[in-house]
Amino acid sequence: MLLALLQANAVVLDTEVNLGTIDQAAQRAASAGARLLLTPELFTVGYAPVRVRAELDPDSLPALRARLQDIARRHRIGLVYSLPAVAPDGSWRISATLLDRDGTVLTDYAKVHLFGEGERKAFGAGSQPPAVVDFHGIKAALLICYDVEFPEAVRTAATHGAQLLLVPTALSHGFDAVPQVLLRARALESQLHVAYANHSGTEDGCMFLGGSVVAGPDGGLLASAGTAAELLLAEVSVDAVDAARAAVPYLADRRPEAYRAWGLCGS
């Protein structure tokens, strides 16, 4: 399956511009034969947690979600997008959604590990594990940005059957080791594909790294972006996951009963 990642600069709270960027990327990705487009964390509203929480009208969110569903439907491409979501108790979450190519919602996820003072001031943390769903023959799950830096989160998805981990992110300049080292380790140790789509440029004073990547289940880089806006393409496959897990059966050889005896949870 050909996967596309959007790396681009969003305009904070200019949803028309940001939706236009996603629409153009979806058209280009579909024309290239991609089955799925992954976009960065909070891209539709821009990454500025405190401003977004203070200035975004939550009543606008259903219309934004409908517009994103229309983009997927018109271009006949699966789409991962990230938006704020309002929980039943009125608190806000950072969410990600996987749409099928007809605009149907396949799964939603709320970010569990919030990063920095801004996110913690503006949003509450989710608590539910990532669901694993079938996307045209490959088992996929969602995490968001900082979540993927925790091995427990990735391993949970893998042990529930994930073969492809889709990660919208908003990683700032100076954290080059995250996509180049840590992401590859996560892919290798849980033997799945990890796709990581980041912002580029500067938004509300935050300079983003770019550096979006797709890592394979052997830890190798399948695709890697620079610092500028880019549409990144990479092939992912179930066969590659099966081969990695057959060669070195990390998941099958786990000893969760021993880990629990050591006092470790989530193992």
PDB file of N, CA and C in Angstrom, residues 206-259:
ATOM      1  N   CYS A 206       6.514  28.999  17.243  1.00  0.00           N
ATOM      2  CA  CYS A 206       7.153  27.688  17.383  1.00  0.00           C
ATOM      3  C   CYS A 206       7.762  27.280  16.046  1.00  0.00           C
ATOM      4  N   MET A 207       9.079  27.028  16.038  1.00  0.00           N
ATOM      5  CA  MET A 207       9.749  26.572  14.823  1.00  0.00           C
ATOM      6  C   MET A 207       9.745  25.046  14.805  1.00  0.00           C
ATOM      7  N   PHE A 208       9.171  24.488  13.760  1.00  0.00           N
ATOM      8  CA  PHE A 208       9.044  23.041  13.670  1.00  0.00           C
ATOM      9  C   PHE A 208      10.227  22.420  12.939  1.00  0.00           C
ATOM     10  N   LEU A 209      10.492  21.178  13.304  1.00  0.00           N
ATOM     11  CA  LEU A 209      11.636  20.456  12.740  1.00  0.00           C
ATOM     12  C   LEU A 209      11.399  20.009  11.313  1.00  0.00           C
ATOM     13  N   GLY A 210      10.139  19.718  10.937  1.00  0.00           N
ATOM     14  CA  GLY A 210       9.937  18.941   9.715  1.00  0.00           C
ATOM     15  C   GLY A 210      10.369  17.518  10.010  1.00  0.00           C
ATOM     16  N   GLY A 211      11.137  16.916   9.104  1.00  0.00           N
ATOM     17  CA  GLY A 211      11.727  15.613   9.385  1.00  0.00           C
ATOM     18  C   GLY A 211      10.748  14.464   9.491  1.00  0.00           C
ATOM     19  N   SER A 212       9.602  14.565   8.836  1.00  0.00           N
ATOM     20  CA  SER A 212       8.633  13.463   8.837  1.00  0.00           C
ATOM     21  C   SER A 212       9.297  12.190   8.314  1.00  0.00           C
ATOM     22  N   VAL A 213       8.891  11.049   8.853  1.00  0.00           N
ATOM     23  CA  VAL A 213       9.503   9.784   8.447  1.00  0.00           C
ATOM     24  C   VAL A 213       8.463   8.678   8.366  1.00  0.00           C
ATOM     25  N   VAL A 214       8.837   7.643   7.613  1.00  0.00           N
ATOM     26  CA  VAL A 214       8.177   6.340   7.679  1.00  0.00           C
ATOM     27  C   VAL A 214       9.264   5.323   7.969  1.00  0.00           C
ATOM     28  N   ALA A 215       9.132   4.626   9.096  1.00  0.00           N
ATOM     29  CA  ALA A 215      10.091   3.596   9.482  1.00  0.00           C
ATOM     30  C   ALA A 215       9.458   2.229   9.274  1.00  0.00           C
ATOM     31  N   GLY A 216      10.270   1.286   8.808  1.00  0.00           N
ATOM     32  CA  GLY A 216       9.780  -0.066   8.556  1.00  0.00           C
ATOM     33  C   GLY A 216       9.923  -0.959   9.777  1.00  0.00           C
ATOM     34  N   PRO A 217       9.340  -2.149   9.732  1.00  0.00           N
ATOM     35  CA  PRO A 217       9.365  -3.059  10.886  1.00  0.00           C
ATOM     36  C   PRO A 217      10.738  -3.641  11.200  1.00  0.00           C
ATOM     37  N   ASP A 218      11.713  -3.389  10.342  1.00  0.00           N
ATOM     38  CA  ASP A 218      13.100  -3.776  10.640  1.00  0.00           C
ATOM     39  C   ASP A 218      13.904  -2.592  11.160  1.00  0.00           C
ATOM     40  N   GLY A 219      13.248  -1.449  11.399  1.00  0.00           N
ATOM     41  CA  GLY A 219      13.917  -0.252  11.877  1.00  0.00           C
ATOM     42  C   GLY A 219      14.516   0.609  10.789  1.00  0.00           C
ATOM     43  N   GLY A 220      14.435   0.181   9.547  1.00  0.00           N
ATOM     44  CA  GLY A 220      14.984   0.973   8.447  1.00  0.00           C
ATOM     45  C   GLY A 220      14.072   2.123   8.074  1.00  0.00           C
ATOM     46  N   LEU A 221      14.663   3.171   7.488  1.00  0.00           N
ATOM     47  CA  LEU A 221      13.876   4.305   7.015  1.00  0.00           C
ATOM     48  C   LEU A 221      13.367   4.023   5.603  1.00  0.00           C
ATOM     49  N   LEU A 222      12.050   4.083   5.439  1.00  0.00           N
ATOM     50  CA  LEU A 222      11.441   3.908   4.120  1.00  0.00           C
ATOM     51  C   LEU A 222      11.310   5.239   3.395  1.00  0.00           C
ATOM     52  N   ALA A 223      11.190   6.322   4.161  1.00  0.00           N
ATOM     53  CA  ALA A 223      11.108   7.662   3.578  1.00  0.00           C
ATOM     54  C   ALA A 223      11.419   8.662   4.674  1.00  0.00           C
ATOM     55  N   SER A 224      12.024   9.788   4.298  1.00  0.00           N
ATOM     56  CA  SER A 224      12.406  10.798   5.270  1.00  0.00           C
ATOM     57  C   SER A 224      12.368  12.163   4.604  1.00  0.00           C
ATOM     58  N   ALA A 225      11.751  13.131   5.260  1.00  0.00           N
ATOM     59  CA  ALA A 225      11.624  14.483   4.716  1.00  0.00           C
ATOM     60  C   ALA A 225      12.696  15.398   5.281  1.00  0.00           C
ATOM     61  N   GLY A 226      12.923  16.494   4.601  1.00  0.00           N
ATOM     62  CA  GLY A 226      13.793  17.540   5.106  1.00  0.00           C
ATOM     63  C   GLY A 226      13.023  18.500   5.994  1.00  0.00           C
ATOM     64  N   THR A 227      13.387  19.773   5.947  1.00  0.00           N
ATOM     65  CA  THR A 227      12.741  20.755   6.816  1.00  0.00           C
ATOM     66  C   THR A 227      11.596  21.502   6.135  1.00  0.00           C
ATOM     67  N   ALA A 228      11.551  21.473   4.805  1.00  0.00           N
ATOM     68  CA  ALA A 228      10.561  22.244   4.069  1.00  0.00           C
ATOM     69  C   ALA A 228       9.275  21.447   3.858  1.00  0.00           C
ATOM     70  N   ALA A 229       8.262  22.140   3.362  1.00  0.00           N
ATOM     71  CA  ALA A 229       7.001  21.480   3.027  1.00  0.00           C
ATOM     72  C   ALA A 229       7.250  20.392   1.989  1.00  0.00           C
ATOM     73  N   GLU A 230       6.562  19.272   2.155  1.00  0.00           N
ATOM     74  CA  GLU A 230       6.805  18.121   1.281  1.00  0.00           C
ATOM     75  C   GLU A 230       5.645  17.142   1.388  1.00  0.00           C
ATOM     76  N   LEU A 231       5.358  16.451   0.308  1.00  0.00           N
ATOM     77  CA  LEU A 231       4.448  15.302   0.341  1.00  0.00           C
ATOM     78  C   LEU A 231       5.319  14.065   0.230  1.00  0.00           C
ATOM     79  N   LEU A 232       5.385  13.308   1.321  1.00  0.00           N
ATOM     80  CA  LEU A 232       6.265  12.156   1.424  1.00  0.00           C
ATOM     81  C   LEU A 232       5.490  10.894   1.068  1.00  0.00           C
ATOM     82  N   LEU A 233       6.088  10.012   0.276  1.00  0.00           N
ATOM     83  CA  LEU A 233       5.437   8.771  -0.140  1.00  0.00           C
ATOM     84  C   LEU A 233       6.284   7.582   0.277  1.00  0.00           C
ATOM     85  N   ALA A 234       5.616   6.512   0.714  1.00  0.00           N
ATOM     86  CA  ALA A 234       6.326   5.282   1.087  1.00  0.00           C
ATOM     87  C   ALA A 234       5.388   4.099   0.940  1.00  0.00           C
ATOM     88  N   GLU A 235       5.958   2.962   0.560  1.00  0.00           N
ATOM     89  CA  GLU A 235       5.211   1.709   0.472  1.00  0.00           C
ATOM     90  C   GLU A 235       5.279   0.986   1.820  1.00  0.00           C
ATOM     91  N   VAL A 236       4.140   0.521   2.294  1.00  0.00           N
ATOM     92  CA  VAL A 236       4.089  -0.302   3.510  1.00  0.00           C
ATOM     93  C   VAL A 236       3.377  -1.602   3.152  1.00  0.00           C
ATOM     94  N   SER A 237       3.731  -2.685   3.875  1.00  0.00           N
ATOM     95  CA  SER A 237       3.139  -3.972   3.522  1.00  0.00           C
ATOM     96  C   SER A 237       3.041  -4.891   4.724  1.00  0.00           C
ATOM     97  N   VAL A 238       2.031  -5.740   4.704  1.00  0.00           N
ATOM     98  CA  VAL A 238       1.880  -6.783   5.715  1.00  0.00           C
ATOM     99  C   VAL A 238       3.023  -7.778   5.611  1.00  0.00           C
ATOM    100  N   ASP A 239       3.464  -8.066   4.399  1.00  0.00           N
ATOM    101  CA  ASP A 239       4.551  -9.039   4.213  1.00  0.00           C
ATOM    102  C   ASP A 239       5.810  -8.615   4.949  1.00  0.00           C
ATOM    103  N   ALA A 240       6.130  -7.323   4.932  1.00  0.00           N
ATOM    104  CA  ALA A 240       7.327  -6.848   5.625  1.00  0.00           C
ATOM    105  C   ALA A 240       7.204  -7.043   7.131  1.00  0.00           C
ATOM    106  N   VAL A 241       6.002  -6.818   7.669  1.00  0.00           N
ATOM    107  CA  VAL A 241       5.767  -7.039   9.104  1.00  0.00           C
ATOM    108  C   VAL A 241       5.908  -8.518   9.433  1.00  0.00           C
ATOM    109  N   ASP A 242       5.292  -9.362   8.635  1.00  0.00           N
ATOM    110  CA  ASP A 242       5.364 -10.815   8.876  1.00  0.00           C
ATOM    111  C   ASP A 242       6.804 -11.311   8.830  1.00  0.00           C
ATOM    112  N   ALA A 243       7.576 -10.807   7.878  1.00  0.00           N
ATOM    113  CA  ALA A 243       8.971 -11.247   7.745  1.00  0.00           C
ATOM    114  C   ALA A 243       9.799 -10.831   8.956  1.00  0.00           C
ATOM    115  N   ALA A 244       9.600  -9.598   9.430  1.00  0.00           N
ATOM    116  CA  ALA A 244      10.353  -9.122  10.595  1.00  0.00           C
ATOM    117  C   ALA A 244      10.005  -9.935  11.834  1.00  0.00           C
ATOM    118  N   ARG A 245       8.721 -10.239  12.007  1.00  0.00           N
ATOM    119  CA  ARG A 245       8.296 -10.967  13.198  1.00  0.00           C
ATOM    120  C   ARG A 245       8.690 -12.443  13.140  1.00  0.00           C
ATOM    121  N   ALA A 246       8.848 -12.969  11.938  1.00  0.00           N
ATOM    122  CA  ALA A 246       9.319 -14.347  11.809  1.00  0.00           C
ATOM    123  C   ALA A 246      10.823 -14.444  12.056  1.00  0.00           C
ATOM    124  N   ALA A 247      11.560 -13.431  11.625  1.00  0.00           N
ATOM    125  CA  ALA A 247      13.015 -13.466  11.758  1.00  0.00           C
ATOM    126  C   ALA A 247      13.452 -13.355  13.220  1.00  0.00           C
ATOM    127  N   VAL A 248      12.848 -12.441  13.946  1.00  0.00           N
ATOM    128  CA  VAL A 248      13.163 -12.244  15.370  1.00  0.00           C
ATOM    129  C   VAL A 248      11.835 -12.036  16.092  1.00  0.00           C
ATOM    130  N   PRO A 249      11.307 -13.065  16.763  1.00  0.00           N
ATOM    131  CA  PRO A 249       9.943 -12.994  17.300  1.00  0.00           C
ATOM    132  C   PRO A 249       9.841 -12.247  18.636  1.00  0.00           C
ATOM    133  N   TYR A 250      10.127 -10.950  18.610  1.00  0.00           N
ATOM    134  CA  TYR A 250      10.063 -10.165  19.844  1.00  0.00           C
ATOM    135  C   TYR A 250       8.711 -10.284  20.533  1.00  0.00           C
ATOM    136  N   LEU A 251       7.633 -10.152  19.767  1.00  0.00           N
ATOM    137  CA  LEU A 251       6.306 -10.156  20.388  1.00  0.00           C
ATOM    138  C   LEU A 251       5.962 -11.532  20.952  1.00  0.00           C
ATOM    139  N   ALA A 252       6.267 -12.569  20.205  1.00  0.00           N
ATOM    140  CA  ALA A 252       5.959 -13.925  20.666  1.00  0.00           C
ATOM    141  C   ALA A 252       6.801 -14.333  21.872  1.00  0.00           C
ATOM    142  N   ASP A 253       8.012 -13.799  21.977  1.00  0.00           N
ATOM    143  CA  ASP A 253       8.931 -14.194  23.044  1.00  0.00           C
ATOM    144  C   ASP A 253       8.825 -13.328  24.296  1.00  0.00           C
ATOM    145  N   ARG A 254       7.883 -12.398  24.308  1.00  0.00           N
ATOM    146  CA  ARG A 254       7.695 -11.579  25.504  1.00  0.00           C
ATOM    147  C   ARG A 254       7.342 -12.446  26.716  1.00  0.00           C
ATOM    148  N   ARG A 255       7.673 -11.959  27.917  1.00  0.00           N
ATOM    149  CA  ARG A 255       7.379 -12.655  29.168  1.00  0.00           C
ATOM    150  C   ARG A 255       6.582 -11.738  30.101  1.00  0.00           C
ATOM    151  N   PRO A 256       5.330 -11.440  29.742  1.00  0.00           N
ATOM    152  CA  PRO A 256       4.568 -10.463  30.546  1.00  0.00           C
ATOM    153  C   PRO A 256       4.396 -10.870  32.000  1.00  0.00           C
ATOM    154  N   GLU A 257       4.310 -12.184  32.278  1.00  0.00           N
ATOM    155  CA  GLU A 257       4.161 -12.603  33.673  1.00  0.00           C
ATOM    156  C   GLU A 257       5.406 -12.262  34.484  1.00  0.00           C
ATOM    157  N   ALA A 258       6.578 -12.371  33.869  1.00  0.00           N
ATOM    158  CA  ALA A 258       7.813 -11.991  34.554  1.00  0.00           C
ATOM    159  C   ALA A 258       7.876 -10.484  34.768  1.00  0.00           C
ATOM    160  N   TYR A 259       7.457  -9.713  33.751  1.00  0.00           N
ATOM    161  CA  TYR A 259       7.510  -8.264  33.866  1.00  0.00           C
ATOM    162  C   TYR A 259       6.587  -7.774  34.982  1.00  0.00           C
TER     163      TYR A 259
END
